[in-house]
Coordinates of C-alpha atoms and ligand atoms in Angstrom, one line a residue:
X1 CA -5.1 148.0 28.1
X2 CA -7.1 150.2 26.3
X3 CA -10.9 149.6 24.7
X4 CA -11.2 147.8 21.7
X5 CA -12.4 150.4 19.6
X6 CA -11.1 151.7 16.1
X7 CA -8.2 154.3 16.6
X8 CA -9.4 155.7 13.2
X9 CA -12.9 156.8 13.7
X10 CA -12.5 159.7 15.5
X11 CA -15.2 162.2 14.0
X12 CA -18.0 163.5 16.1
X13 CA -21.3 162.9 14.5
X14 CA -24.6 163.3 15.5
X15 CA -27.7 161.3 14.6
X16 CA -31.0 163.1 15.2
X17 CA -28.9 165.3 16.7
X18 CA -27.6 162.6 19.5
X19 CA -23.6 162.0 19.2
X20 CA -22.2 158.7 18.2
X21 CA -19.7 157.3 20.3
X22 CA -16.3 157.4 17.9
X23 CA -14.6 153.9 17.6
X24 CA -16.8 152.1 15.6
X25 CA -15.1 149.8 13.5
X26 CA -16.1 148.8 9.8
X27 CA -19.4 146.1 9.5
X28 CA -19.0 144.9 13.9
X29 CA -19.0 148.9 14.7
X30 CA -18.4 148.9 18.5
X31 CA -19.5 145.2 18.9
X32 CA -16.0 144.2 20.3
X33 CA -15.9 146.8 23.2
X34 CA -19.4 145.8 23.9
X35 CA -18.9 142.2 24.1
X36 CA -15.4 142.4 26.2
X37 CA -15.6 146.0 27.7
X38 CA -19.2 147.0 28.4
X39 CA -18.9 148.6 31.3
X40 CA -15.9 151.1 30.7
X41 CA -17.9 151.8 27.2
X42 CA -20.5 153.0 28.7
X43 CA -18.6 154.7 31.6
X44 CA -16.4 157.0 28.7
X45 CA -19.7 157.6 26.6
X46 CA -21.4 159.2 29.7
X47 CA -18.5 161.3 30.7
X48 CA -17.7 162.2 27.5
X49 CA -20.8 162.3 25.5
X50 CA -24.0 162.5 28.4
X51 CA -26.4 160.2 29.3
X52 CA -27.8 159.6 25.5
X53 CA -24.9 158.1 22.9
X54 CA -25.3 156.2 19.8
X55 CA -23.7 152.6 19.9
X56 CA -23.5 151.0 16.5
X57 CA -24.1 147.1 16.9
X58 CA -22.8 146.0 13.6
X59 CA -24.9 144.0 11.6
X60 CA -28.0 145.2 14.0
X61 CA -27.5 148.8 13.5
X62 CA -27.4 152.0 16.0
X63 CA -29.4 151.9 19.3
X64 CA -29.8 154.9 21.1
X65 CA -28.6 154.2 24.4
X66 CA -29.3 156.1 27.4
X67 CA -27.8 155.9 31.0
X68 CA -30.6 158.1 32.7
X69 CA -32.3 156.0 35.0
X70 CA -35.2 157.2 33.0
X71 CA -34.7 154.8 30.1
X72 CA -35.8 151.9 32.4
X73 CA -39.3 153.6 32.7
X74 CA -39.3 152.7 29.1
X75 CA -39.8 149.0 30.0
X76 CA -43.3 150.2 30.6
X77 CA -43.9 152.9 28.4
X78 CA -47.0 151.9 26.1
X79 CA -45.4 153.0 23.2
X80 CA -42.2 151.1 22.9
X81 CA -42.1 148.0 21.5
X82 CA -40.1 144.8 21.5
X83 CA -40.6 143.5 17.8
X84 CA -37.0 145.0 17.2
X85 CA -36.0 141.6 19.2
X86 CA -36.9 139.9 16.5
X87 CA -35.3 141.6 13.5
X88 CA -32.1 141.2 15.5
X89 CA -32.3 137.5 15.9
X90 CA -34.6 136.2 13.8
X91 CA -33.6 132.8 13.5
X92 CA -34.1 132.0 17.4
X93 CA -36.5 134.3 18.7
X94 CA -38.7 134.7 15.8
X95 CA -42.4 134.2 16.8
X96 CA -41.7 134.1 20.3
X97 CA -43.1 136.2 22.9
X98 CA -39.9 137.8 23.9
X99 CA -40.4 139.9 20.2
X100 CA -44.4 140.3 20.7
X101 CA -46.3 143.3 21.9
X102 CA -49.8 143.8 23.0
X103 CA -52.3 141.0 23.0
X104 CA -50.1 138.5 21.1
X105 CA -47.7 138.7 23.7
X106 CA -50.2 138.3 26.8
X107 CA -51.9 135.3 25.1
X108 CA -48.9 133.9 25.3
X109 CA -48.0 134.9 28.2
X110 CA -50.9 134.0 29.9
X111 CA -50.9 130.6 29.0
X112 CA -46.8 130.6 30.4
X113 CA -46.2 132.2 32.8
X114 CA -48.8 130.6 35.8
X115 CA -46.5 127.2 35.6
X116 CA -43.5 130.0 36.6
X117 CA -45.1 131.1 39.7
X118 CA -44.6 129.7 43.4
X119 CA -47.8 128.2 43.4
X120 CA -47.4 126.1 39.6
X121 CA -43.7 125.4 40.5
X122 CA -44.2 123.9 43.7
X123 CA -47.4 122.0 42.4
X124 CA -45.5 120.0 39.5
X125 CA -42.7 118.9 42.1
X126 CA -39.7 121.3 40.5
X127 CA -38.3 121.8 43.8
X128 CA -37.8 118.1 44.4
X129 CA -37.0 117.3 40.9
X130 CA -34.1 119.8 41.0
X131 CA -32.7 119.2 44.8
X132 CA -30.7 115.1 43.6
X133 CA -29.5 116.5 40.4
X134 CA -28.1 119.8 42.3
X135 CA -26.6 117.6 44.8
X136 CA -25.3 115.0 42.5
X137 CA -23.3 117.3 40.6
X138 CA -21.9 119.5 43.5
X139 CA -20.4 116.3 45.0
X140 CA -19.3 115.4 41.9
X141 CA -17.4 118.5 42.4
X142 CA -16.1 117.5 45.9
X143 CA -14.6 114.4 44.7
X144 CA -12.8 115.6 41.7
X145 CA -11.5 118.4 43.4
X146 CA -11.1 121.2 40.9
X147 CA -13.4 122.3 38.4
X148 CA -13.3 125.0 35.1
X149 CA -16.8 126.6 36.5
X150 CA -18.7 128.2 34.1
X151 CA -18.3 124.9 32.0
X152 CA -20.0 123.1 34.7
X153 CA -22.3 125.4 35.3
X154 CA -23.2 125.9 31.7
X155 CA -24.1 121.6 31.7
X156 CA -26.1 121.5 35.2
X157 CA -28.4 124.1 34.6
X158 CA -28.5 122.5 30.6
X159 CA -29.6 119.6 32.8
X160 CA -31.9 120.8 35.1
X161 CA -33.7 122.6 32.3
X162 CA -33.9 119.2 30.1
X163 CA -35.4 117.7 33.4
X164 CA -37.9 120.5 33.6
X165 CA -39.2 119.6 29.9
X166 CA -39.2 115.9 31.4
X167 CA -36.3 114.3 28.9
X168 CA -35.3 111.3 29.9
X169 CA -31.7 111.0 30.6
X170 CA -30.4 108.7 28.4
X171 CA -31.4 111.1 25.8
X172 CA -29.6 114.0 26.9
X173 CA -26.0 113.9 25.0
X174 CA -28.5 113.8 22.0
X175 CA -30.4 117.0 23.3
X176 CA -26.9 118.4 24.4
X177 CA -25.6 118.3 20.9
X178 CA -28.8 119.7 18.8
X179 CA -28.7 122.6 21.6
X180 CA -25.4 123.9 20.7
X181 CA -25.6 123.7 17.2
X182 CA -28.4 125.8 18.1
X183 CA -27.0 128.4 19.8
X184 CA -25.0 129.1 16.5
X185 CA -27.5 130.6 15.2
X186 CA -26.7 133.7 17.3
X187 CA -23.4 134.4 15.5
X188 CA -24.1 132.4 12.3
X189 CA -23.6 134.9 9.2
X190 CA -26.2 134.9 6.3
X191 CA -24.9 132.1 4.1
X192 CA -27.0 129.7 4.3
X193 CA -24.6 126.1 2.6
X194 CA -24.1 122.8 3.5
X195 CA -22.0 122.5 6.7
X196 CA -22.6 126.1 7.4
X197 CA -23.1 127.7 11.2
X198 CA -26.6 128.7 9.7
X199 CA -28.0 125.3 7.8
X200 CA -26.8 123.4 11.3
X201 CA -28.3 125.9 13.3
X202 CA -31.6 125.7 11.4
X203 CA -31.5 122.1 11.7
X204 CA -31.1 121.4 15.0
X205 CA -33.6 123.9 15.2
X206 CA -36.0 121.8 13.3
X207 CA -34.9 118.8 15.5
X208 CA -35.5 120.5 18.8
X209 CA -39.2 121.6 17.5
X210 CA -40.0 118.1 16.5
X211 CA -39.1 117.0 20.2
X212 CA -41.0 119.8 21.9
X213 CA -44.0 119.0 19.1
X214 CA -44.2 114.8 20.0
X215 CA -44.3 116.5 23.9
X216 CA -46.9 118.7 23.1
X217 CA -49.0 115.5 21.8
X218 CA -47.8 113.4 24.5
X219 CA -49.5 116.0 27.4
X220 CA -52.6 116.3 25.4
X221 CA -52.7 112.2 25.4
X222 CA -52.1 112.2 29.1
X223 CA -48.5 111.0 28.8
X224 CA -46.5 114.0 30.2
X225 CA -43.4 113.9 31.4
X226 CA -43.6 117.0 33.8
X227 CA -46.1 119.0 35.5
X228 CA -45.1 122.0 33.5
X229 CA -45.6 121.2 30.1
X230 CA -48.8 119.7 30.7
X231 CA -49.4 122.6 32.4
X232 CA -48.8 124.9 30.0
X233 CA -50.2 122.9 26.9
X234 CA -53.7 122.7 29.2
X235 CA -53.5 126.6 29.5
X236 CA -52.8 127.0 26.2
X237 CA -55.6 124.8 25.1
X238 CA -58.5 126.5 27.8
X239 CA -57.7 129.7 26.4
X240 CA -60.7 132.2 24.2
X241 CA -58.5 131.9 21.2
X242 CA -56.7 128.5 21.0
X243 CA -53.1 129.5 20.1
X244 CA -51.3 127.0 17.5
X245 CA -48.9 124.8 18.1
X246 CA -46.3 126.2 16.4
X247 CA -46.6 129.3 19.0
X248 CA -46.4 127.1 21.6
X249 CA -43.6 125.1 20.2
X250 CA -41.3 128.2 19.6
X251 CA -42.1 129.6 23.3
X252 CA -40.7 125.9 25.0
X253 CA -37.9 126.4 22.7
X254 CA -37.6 130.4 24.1
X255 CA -37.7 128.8 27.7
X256 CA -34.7 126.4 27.0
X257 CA -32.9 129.3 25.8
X258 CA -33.9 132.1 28.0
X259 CA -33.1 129.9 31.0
X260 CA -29.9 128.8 30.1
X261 CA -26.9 131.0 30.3
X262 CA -28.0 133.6 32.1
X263 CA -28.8 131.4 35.0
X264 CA -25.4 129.7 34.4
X265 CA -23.4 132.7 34.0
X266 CA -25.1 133.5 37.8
X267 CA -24.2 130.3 39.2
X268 CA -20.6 130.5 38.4
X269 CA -20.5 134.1 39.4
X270 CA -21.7 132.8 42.9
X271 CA -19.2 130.3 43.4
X272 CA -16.4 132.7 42.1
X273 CA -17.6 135.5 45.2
X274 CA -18.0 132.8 47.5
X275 CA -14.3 131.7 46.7
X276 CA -12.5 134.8 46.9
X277 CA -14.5 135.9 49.9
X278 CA -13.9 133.8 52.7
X279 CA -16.6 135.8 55.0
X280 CA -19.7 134.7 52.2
X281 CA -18.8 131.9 52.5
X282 CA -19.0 131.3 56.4
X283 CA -22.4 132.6 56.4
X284 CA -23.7 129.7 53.7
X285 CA -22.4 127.7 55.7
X286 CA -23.8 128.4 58.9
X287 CA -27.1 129.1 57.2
X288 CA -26.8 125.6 55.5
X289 CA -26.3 123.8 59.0
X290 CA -28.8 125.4 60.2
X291 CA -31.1 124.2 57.8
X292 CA -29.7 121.5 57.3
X293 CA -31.2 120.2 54.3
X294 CA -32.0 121.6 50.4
X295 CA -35.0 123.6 51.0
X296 CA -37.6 122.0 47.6
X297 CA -40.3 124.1 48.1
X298 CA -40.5 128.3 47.7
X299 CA -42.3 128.4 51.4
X300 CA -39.1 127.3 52.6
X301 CA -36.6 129.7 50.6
X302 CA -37.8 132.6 53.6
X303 CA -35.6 129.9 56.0
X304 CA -32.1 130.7 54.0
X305 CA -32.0 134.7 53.6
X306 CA -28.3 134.4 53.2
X307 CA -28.6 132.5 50.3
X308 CA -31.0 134.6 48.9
X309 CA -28.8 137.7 49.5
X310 CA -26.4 136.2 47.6
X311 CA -28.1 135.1 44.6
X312 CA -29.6 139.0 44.7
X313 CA -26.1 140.8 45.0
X314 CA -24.7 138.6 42.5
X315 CA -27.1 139.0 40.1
X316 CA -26.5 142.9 40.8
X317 CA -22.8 143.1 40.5
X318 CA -23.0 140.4 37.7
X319 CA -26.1 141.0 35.8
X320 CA -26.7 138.3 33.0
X321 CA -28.7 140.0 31.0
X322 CA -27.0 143.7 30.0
X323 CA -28.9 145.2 27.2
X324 CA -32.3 145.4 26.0
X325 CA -33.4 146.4 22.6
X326 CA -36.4 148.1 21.9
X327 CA -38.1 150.5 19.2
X328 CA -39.9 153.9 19.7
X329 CA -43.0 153.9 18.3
X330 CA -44.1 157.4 18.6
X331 CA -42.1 160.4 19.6
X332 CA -40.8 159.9 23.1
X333 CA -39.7 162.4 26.0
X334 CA -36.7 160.7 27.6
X335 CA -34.5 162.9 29.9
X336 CA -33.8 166.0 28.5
X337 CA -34.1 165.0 25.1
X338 CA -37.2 164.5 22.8
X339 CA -36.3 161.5 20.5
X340 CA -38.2 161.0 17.4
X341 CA -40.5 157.7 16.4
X342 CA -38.8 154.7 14.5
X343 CA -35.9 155.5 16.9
X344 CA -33.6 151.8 17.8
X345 CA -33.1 151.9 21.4
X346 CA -31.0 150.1 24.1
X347 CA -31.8 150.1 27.4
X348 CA -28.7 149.3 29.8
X349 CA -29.7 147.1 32.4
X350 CA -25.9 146.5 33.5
X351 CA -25.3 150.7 34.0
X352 CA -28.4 150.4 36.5
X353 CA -27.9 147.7 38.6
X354 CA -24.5 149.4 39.2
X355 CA -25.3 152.6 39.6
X356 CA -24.7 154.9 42.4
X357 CA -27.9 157.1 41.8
X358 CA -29.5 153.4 42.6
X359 CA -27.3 151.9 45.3
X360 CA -25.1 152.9 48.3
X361 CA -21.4 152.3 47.4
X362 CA -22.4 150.3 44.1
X363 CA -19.0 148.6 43.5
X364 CA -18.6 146.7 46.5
X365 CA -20.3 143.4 46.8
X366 CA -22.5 143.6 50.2
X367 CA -25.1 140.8 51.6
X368 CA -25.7 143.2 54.2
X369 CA -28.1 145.9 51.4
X370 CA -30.7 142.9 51.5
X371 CA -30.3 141.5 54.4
X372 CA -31.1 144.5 56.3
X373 CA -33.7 145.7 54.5
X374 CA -36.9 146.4 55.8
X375 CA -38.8 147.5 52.9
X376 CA -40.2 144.7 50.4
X377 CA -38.6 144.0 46.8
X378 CA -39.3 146.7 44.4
X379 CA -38.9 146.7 40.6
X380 CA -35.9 148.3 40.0
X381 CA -34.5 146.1 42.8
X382 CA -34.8 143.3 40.5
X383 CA -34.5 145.1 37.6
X384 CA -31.6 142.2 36.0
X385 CA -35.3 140.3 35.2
X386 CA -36.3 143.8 32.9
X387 CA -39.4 145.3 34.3
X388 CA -43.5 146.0 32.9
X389 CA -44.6 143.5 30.9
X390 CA -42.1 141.3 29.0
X391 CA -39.7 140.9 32.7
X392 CA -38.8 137.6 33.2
X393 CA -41.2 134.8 34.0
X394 CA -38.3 132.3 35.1
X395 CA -37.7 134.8 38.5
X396 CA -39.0 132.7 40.9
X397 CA -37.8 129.3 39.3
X398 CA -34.3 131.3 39.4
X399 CA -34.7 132.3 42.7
X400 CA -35.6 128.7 43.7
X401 CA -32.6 126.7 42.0
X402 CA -30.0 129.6 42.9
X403 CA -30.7 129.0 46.8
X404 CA -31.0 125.3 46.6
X405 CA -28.0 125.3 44.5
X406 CA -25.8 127.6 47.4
X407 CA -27.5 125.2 50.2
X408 CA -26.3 121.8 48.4
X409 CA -22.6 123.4 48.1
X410 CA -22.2 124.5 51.2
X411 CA -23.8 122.0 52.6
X412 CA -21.8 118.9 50.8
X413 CA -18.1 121.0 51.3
X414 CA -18.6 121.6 54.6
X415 CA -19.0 118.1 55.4
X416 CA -16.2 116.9 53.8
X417 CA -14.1 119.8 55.4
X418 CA -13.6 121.8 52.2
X419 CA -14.1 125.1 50.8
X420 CA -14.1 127.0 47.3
X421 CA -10.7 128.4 46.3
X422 CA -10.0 130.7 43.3
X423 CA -7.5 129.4 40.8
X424 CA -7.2 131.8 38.4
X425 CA -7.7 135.6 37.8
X426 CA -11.0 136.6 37.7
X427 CA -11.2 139.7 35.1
X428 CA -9.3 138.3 32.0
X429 CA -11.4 136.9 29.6
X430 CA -15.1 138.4 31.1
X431 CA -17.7 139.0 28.5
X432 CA -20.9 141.1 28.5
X433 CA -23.0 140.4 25.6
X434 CA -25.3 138.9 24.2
X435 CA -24.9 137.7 28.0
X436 CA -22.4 138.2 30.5
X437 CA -20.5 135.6 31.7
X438 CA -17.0 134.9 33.9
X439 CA -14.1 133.8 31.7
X440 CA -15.0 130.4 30.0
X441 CA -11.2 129.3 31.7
X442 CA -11.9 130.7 35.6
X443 CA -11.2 127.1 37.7
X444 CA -12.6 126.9 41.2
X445 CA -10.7 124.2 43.7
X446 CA -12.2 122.3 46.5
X447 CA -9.6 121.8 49.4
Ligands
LIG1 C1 -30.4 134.7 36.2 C2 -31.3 134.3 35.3 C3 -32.1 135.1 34.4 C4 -32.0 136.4 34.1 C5 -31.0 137.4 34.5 C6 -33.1 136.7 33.2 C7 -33.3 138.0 32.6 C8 -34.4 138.3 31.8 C9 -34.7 139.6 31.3 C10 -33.9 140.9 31.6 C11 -35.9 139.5 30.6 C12 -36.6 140.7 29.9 C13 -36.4 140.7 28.4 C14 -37.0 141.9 27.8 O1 -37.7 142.7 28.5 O2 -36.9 142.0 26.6 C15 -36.3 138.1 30.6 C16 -37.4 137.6 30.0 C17 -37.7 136.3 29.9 N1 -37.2 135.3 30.7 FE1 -35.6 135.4 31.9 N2 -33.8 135.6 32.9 C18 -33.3 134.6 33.7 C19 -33.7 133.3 33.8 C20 -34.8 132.8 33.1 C21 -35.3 131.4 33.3 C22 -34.7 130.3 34.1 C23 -36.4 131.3 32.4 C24 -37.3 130.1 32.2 C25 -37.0 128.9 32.2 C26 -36.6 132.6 31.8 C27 -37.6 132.9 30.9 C28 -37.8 134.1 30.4 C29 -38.9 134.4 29.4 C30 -39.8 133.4 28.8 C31 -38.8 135.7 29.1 C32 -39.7 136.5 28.2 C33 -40.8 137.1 28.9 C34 -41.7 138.0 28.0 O3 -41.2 138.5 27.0 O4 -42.9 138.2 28.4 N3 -35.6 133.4 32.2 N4 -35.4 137.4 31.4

């Protein structure tokens, strides 16, 4: 089948002297071959255009995209910034610290990102507070046989995120239900009415900040739930310039968000490889017996490299994250080409993390690249968490929760003398953007 891109626009334009890619439909411009096709849209705007191309993203305008590995150096570059973020979605990511540059972002940050690390992880407990609902859920899986994946993906790590904030469970079909009237936000249009995608999006909005506001107040009054929000409402509070509440409040709400699909999306994509290749799977398992139990803390993750490779190789064949927006602010050198200030960019992590000026034989899905490596993790190893400042603060929590989650499968199969099986075609229905996920419809059998 061909790309879904309009048959009618076939001019060749330039913008600051840069070609468009032709296709672009009226008011979603290329949006539908970016969301279902991605990868082949960027493959036919290199060979035809080079390695810099205008995509128009609808209603958030042309980015200047560019496939030299270059453009990831721009993650880094002092003079690009990421308040385009928020002009694209201002509704969920406005005043976060995604959108911030500079000092804003790093107060934020700073106060953030130490409850992220090994050392603030395995001090509040995550690793235990994660390892019963993992396993609950994967033998859930065992005795119901057959599962639609990315579904249950989508509600364990919805889960184990709640559990992070500390929300008790009988309150989670309530948290459940404001969440993904959230998430309309993303694709609500501008008409702001009764019954509306954008007045139920804003609401739940309002509800969700409300929570995370009596939590806030509950940790300052010594009645936290978890670790990690006291943790991060004490760093907020030591810092030179205390930081209001309402920046803290958007940033929990940022964590519930940026933690959500993409590490769903990655989880499914593991069990999908695992299922259609036989081999992965035998290693787990061995690995798993060997262990023999959910490893809870990050000193132990160095026990289950096999796991680890596969969370890392997914992640690369599968990145969750795709594109990254970003503005120049002054004029910029990138490649050959001198582009001017002002200039909407988007940087393609997905081209990268597939590409063969980056990895040996880039297509094929291979444990063995980390597992025989010698060298320690560099940035553009793990360049699906972005790079410089803004990459991602949930890395390690990933990486924790992705190998205790391939331990507890294996693990909980294997004993009852099953294994994954794929029960439906894997490349219908993909989708890369916002995030990339499987098909919504890809079921996975036990037996
Ligand atoms: C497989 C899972 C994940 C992937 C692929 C991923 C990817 C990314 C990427 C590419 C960025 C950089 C954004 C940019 O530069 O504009 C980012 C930032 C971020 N991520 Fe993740 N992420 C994942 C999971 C998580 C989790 C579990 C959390 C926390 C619970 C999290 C929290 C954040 C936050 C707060 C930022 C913003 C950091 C900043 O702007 O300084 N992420 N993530």
């Amino acid at each position: 089948m061909d790309m879904l891109l309009n048959p009618l626009d076939r001019r060749h334009r330039l913008r600051d002297d840069i070609p468009v890619v032709p296709g672009a439909f009226p008011l979603v411009g290329h949006l539908p071959a970016i969301v279902c096709d991605l990868p082949r849209l960027l493959r036919r705007a290199e060979r035809t255009l080079g390695s810099h191309f205008w995509l128009d993203f609808g209603p958030a305008g042309h980015l200047m995209t560019c496939v030299d590995p270059d453009a990831f150096a721009l993650l880094r570059h002092k003079d690009v910034s990421s308040a385009l973020i928020e002009e694209i979605a201002p509704e969920l990511l406005g005043g976060t610290l995604v959108a911030q540059d500079g000092g804003a972002h790093r107060q934020a940050r700073d106060a953030i990102k130490a409850a992220f690390l090994p050392k603030g992880l395995t001090q509040a407990g995550i690793g235990n507070l994660f390892a019963p609902v993992i396993q609950a859920r994967v033998q859930a899986w065992r005795d119901r046989g057959d599962v639609t994946i990315l579904r249950e993906t989508g509600d364990l790590m919805l889960k184990l995120i709640f559990s992070l904030m500390g929300i008790p469970a009988q309150d989670l079909p309530g948290w459940h239900r404001k969440y993904r009237q959230l998430l309309q936000l993303i694709v609500a249009p501008p008409v702001d009415l009764p019954g509306l995608p954008l007045r139920r999006g804003r609401a739940a909005r309002d509800w969700i900040d409300a929570q995370l506001r009596q939590f806030v107040r509950d940790a300052r009054a010594h009645a936290a739930r978890t670790g990690l929000i006291n943790d991060m409402v004490s760093a907020f509070d030591r810092g030179d310039d205390a930081l209001s509440d309402d920046v803290l409040v958007a940033n929990i709400r940022l964590l519930l968000l940026a933690g959500h699909d993409t590490t769903a999306s990655t989880m499914a994509w593991m069990v999908i490889e695992l299922a259609r290749q036989p081999g992965l799977w035998d290693a787990l398992v061995e690995e798993a017996q060997r262990v023999g139990a959910v490893p809870t803390r990050h000193a132990d993750l160095a026990q289950c490299p096999v796991a680890e490779a596969l969370f890392r190789e997914t992640l690369r064949v599968h990145p969750a994250t795709t594109l990254l927006p970003r503005r120049a602010l002054q004029e910029l050198q990138l490649g050959q080409r001198r582009i001017p200030a002002g200039t909407h960019l988007c940087i393609p992590l997905l081209h990268f993390s597939t590409s063969a000026l980056l990895h040996e034989a880039p297509d094929q899905f291979r444990l063995a690249r980390w597992l025989q490596r010698t060298e320690p993790i560099r940035p553009v190893d793990m360049l699906q968490f972005g790079t410089g400042p803004h990459v991602c603060i949930g890395y390690h929590l990933v990486w924790l929760e992705m190998v205790q989650f391939c331990i507890a499968l294996a693990l909980t199969m294997h004993k009852a003398g099953v294994r994954p099986r794929l029960l439906s075609a894997v490349e219908k229905g993909r989708r890369y953007f916002p995030t990339a996920h499987p098909s919504m419809k890809i079921r996975i059998g036990f037996s």
